Coordinates of C-alpha atoms in Angstrom, one line a residue:
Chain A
X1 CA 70.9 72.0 -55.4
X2 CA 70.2 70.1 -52.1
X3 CA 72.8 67.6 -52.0
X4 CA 75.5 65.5 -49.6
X5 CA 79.0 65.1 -51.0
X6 CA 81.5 62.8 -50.1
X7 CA 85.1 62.4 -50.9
X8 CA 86.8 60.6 -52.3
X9 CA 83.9 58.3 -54.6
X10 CA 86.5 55.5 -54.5
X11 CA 89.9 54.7 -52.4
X12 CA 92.6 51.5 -52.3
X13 CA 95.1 52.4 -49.8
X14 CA 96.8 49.6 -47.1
X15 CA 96.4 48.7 -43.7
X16 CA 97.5 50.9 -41.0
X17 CA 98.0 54.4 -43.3
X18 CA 95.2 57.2 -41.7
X19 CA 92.5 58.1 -44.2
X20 CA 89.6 60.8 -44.2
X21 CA 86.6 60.2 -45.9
X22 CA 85.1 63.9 -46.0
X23 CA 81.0 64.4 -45.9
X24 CA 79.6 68.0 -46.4
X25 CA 76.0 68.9 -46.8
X26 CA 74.7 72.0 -48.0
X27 CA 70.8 71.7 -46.5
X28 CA 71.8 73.5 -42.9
X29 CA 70.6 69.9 -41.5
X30 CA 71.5 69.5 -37.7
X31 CA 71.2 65.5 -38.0
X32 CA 74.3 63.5 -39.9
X33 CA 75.6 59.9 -39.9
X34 CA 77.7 57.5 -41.3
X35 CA 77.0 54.0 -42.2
X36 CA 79.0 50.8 -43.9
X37 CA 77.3 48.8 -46.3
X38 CA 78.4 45.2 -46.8
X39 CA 76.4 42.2 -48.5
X40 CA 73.5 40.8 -47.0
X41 CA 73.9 43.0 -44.0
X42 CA 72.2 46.0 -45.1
X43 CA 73.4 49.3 -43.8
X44 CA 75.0 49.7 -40.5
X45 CA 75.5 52.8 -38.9
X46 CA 79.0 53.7 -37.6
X47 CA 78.7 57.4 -35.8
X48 CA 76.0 60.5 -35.9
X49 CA 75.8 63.4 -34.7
X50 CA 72.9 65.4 -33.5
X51 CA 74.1 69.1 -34.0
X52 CA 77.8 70.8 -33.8
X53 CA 80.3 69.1 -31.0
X54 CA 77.7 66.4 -30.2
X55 CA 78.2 62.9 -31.6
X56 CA 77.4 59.5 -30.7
X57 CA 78.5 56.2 -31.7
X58 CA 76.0 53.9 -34.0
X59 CA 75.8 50.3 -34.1
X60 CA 79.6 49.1 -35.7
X61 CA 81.8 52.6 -34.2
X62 CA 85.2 50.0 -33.2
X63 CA 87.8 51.2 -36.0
X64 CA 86.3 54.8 -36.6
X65 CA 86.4 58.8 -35.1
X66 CA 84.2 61.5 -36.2
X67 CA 84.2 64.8 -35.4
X68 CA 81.4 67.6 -36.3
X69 CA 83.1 70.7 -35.5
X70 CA 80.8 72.9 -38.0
X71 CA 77.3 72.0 -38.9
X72 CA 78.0 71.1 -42.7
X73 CA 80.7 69.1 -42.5
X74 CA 80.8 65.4 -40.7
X75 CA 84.1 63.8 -41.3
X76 CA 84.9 60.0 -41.1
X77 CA 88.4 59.5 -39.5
X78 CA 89.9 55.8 -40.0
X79 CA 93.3 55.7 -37.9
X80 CA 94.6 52.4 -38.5
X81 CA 92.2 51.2 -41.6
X82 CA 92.3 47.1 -41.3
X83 CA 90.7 44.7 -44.5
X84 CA 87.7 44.6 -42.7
X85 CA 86.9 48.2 -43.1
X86 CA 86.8 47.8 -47.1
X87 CA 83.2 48.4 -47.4
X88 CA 81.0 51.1 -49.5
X89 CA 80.2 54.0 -47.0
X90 CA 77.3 56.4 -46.9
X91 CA 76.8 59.6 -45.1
X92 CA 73.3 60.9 -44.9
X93 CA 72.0 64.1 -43.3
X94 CA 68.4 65.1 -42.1
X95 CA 66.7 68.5 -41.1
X96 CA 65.4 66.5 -37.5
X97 CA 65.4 63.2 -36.5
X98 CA 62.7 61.3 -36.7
X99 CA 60.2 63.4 -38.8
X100 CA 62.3 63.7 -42.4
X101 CA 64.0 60.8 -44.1
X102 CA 67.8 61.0 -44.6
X103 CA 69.4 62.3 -47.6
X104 CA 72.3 60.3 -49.0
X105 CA 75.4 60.8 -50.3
X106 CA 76.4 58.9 -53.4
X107 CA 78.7 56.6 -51.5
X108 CA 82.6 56.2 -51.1
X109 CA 84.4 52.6 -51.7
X110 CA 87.0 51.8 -49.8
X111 CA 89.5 48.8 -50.5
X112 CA 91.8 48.6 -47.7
X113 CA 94.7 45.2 -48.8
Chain B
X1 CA 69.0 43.1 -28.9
X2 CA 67.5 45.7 -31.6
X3 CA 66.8 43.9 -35.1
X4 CA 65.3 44.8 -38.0
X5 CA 64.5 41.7 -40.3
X6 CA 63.0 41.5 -43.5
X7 CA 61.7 39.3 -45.8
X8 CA 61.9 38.2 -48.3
X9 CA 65.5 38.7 -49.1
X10 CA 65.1 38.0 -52.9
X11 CA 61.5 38.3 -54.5
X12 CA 61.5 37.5 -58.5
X13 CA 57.9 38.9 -59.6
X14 CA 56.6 39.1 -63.2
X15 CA 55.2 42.5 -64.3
X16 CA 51.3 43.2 -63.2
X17 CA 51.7 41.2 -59.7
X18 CA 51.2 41.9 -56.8
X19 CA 54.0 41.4 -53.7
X20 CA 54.4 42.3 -50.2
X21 CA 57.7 43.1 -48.4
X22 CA 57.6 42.3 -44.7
X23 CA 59.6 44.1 -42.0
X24 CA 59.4 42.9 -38.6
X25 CA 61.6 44.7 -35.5
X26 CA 62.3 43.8 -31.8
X27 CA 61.8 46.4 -29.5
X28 CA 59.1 49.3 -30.1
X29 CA 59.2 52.4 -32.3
X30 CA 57.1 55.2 -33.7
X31 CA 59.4 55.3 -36.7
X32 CA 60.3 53.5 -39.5
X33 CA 61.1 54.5 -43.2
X34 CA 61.4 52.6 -46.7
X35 CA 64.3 53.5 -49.0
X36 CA 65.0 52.5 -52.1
X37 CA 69.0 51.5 -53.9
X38 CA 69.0 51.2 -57.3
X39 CA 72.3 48.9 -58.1
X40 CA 75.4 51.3 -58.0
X41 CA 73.1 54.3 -56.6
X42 CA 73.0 55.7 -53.4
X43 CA 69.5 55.5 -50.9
X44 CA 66.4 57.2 -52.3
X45 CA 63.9 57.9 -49.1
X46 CA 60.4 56.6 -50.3
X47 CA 58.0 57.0 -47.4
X48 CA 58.6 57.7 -43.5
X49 CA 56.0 56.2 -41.4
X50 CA 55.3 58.0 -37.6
X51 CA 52.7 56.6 -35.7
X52 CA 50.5 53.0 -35.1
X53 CA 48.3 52.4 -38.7
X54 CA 50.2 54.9 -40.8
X55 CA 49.3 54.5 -44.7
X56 CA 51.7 56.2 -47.3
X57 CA 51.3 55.4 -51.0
X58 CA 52.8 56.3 -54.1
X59 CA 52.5 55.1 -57.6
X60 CA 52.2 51.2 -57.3
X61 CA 54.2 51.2 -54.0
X62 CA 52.3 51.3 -50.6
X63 CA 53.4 51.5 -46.9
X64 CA 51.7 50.7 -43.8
X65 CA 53.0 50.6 -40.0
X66 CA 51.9 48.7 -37.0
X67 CA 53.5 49.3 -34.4
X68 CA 52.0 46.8 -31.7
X69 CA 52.8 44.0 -34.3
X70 CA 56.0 45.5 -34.7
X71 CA 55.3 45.2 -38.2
X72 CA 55.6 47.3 -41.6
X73 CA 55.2 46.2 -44.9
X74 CA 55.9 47.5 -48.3
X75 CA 53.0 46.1 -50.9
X76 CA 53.6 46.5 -54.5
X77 CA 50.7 46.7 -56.8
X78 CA 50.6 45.6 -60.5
X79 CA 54.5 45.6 -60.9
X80 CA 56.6 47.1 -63.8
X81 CA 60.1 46.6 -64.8
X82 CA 61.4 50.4 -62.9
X83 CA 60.3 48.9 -59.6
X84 CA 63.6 46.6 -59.7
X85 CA 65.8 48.0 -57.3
X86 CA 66.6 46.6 -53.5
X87 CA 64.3 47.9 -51.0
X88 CA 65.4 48.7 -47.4
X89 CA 63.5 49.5 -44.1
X90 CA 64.9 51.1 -41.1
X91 CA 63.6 52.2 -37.8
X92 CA 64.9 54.2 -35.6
X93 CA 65.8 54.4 -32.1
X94 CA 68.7 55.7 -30.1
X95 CA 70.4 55.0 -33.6
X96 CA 68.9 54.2 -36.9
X97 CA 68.7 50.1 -37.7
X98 CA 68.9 49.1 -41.3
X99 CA 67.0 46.0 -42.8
X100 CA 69.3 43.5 -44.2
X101 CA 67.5 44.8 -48.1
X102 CA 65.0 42.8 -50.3
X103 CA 66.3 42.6 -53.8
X104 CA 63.1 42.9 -56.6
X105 CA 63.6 42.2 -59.5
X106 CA 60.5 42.5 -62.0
X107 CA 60.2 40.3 -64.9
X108 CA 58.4 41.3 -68.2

């Protein structure tokens, strides 16, 4: 089955203590990204990454490190987590951009007090 | 500034109306896609729209781009109750620009 996983589905940890949120897809797909989804702002995206080793920062990057060292895996690094990172985060992979829609992971909610 | 705005933000709708979702953007693009979030769930792609006058339909739900307006819209024919869910577009350019969602909810 097509799919995008993410890991862990839900996490309350505390300021300052490093966290991975892992993303792996299983569709070859050289496009992946991660975005932040808050109230009433929609999604924003954070980093992407057009193929292996290249990566580029989105609209909200400040806080965040990815790195895309094999094609299936896009990791979401947060050094120092700070409240204002608790969010609900996606990550989302495409064959190309621009012709095919993302595919979405089922999400990962971070609380960080 | 890049922007992606839509409106409305909340539309209430009985069923067997019809509705139209506006999304307006700043600067110009040859893309632009509709997703769908049902509450809890992650995105669900519904059409991706690639050039000036682009027409997508499917079921009661219909997509159209215009890219010298700068305009899409998402039109909802005859609604039923399984069209409740928020509705996002999102265009893309050097990164991909979400709009801020339109929660439906359809009424019997």
């Amino acid at each position: 089955e097509a799919q995008v996983t993410q890991n862990p589905r839900y996490l309350i940890t505390v300021t300052g203590k490093k966290l991975t949120v892992t993303c792996s897809q299983n569709m070859n797909h050289e496009y992946m990204s991660w975005y932040r989804q808050d109230p009433g702002l929609g999604l924003r995206q954070i980093y992407y990454s057009m193929n292996v080793e290249v990566t580029d920062k989105g609209d909200v990057p400040e806080g965040y490190k990815v790195s895309r060292k094999e094609k299936r895996n896009f990791p979401l690094i947060l050094e120092s987590p700070s409240p204002n990172q608790t969010s609900l985060y996606f990550c989302a992979s495409s064959r190309l951009l621009g012709d095919q829609p993302q595919h979405f992971g089922d999400g990962t909610r971070l609380s960080i007090l | 500034e890049l922007k992606v705005e839509q409106n409305p933000l909340f539309l209430s709708m009985q069923e067997g109306k019809n509705y139209t979702i506006y999304c307006n953007y700043s600067t110009t693009s040859d893309r632009l896609y509709w997703y769908r979030q049902d509450p809890g769930k992650s995105l669900e792609s519904l059409f991706v729209l690639l050039s000036n006058g682009a027409v997508k339909q499917e079921g009661r739900l219909m997509a159209s781009l215009d890219t010298k307006a700068r305009l899409s819209t998402l039109h909802i024919t005859a609604a039923v109750h399984d069209l409740s869910a928020t509705y996002f577009c999102a265009v893309d350019w050097d990164d991909m620009r979400f709009g801020a969602g339109t929660r439906l909810t359809v009424k019997p």
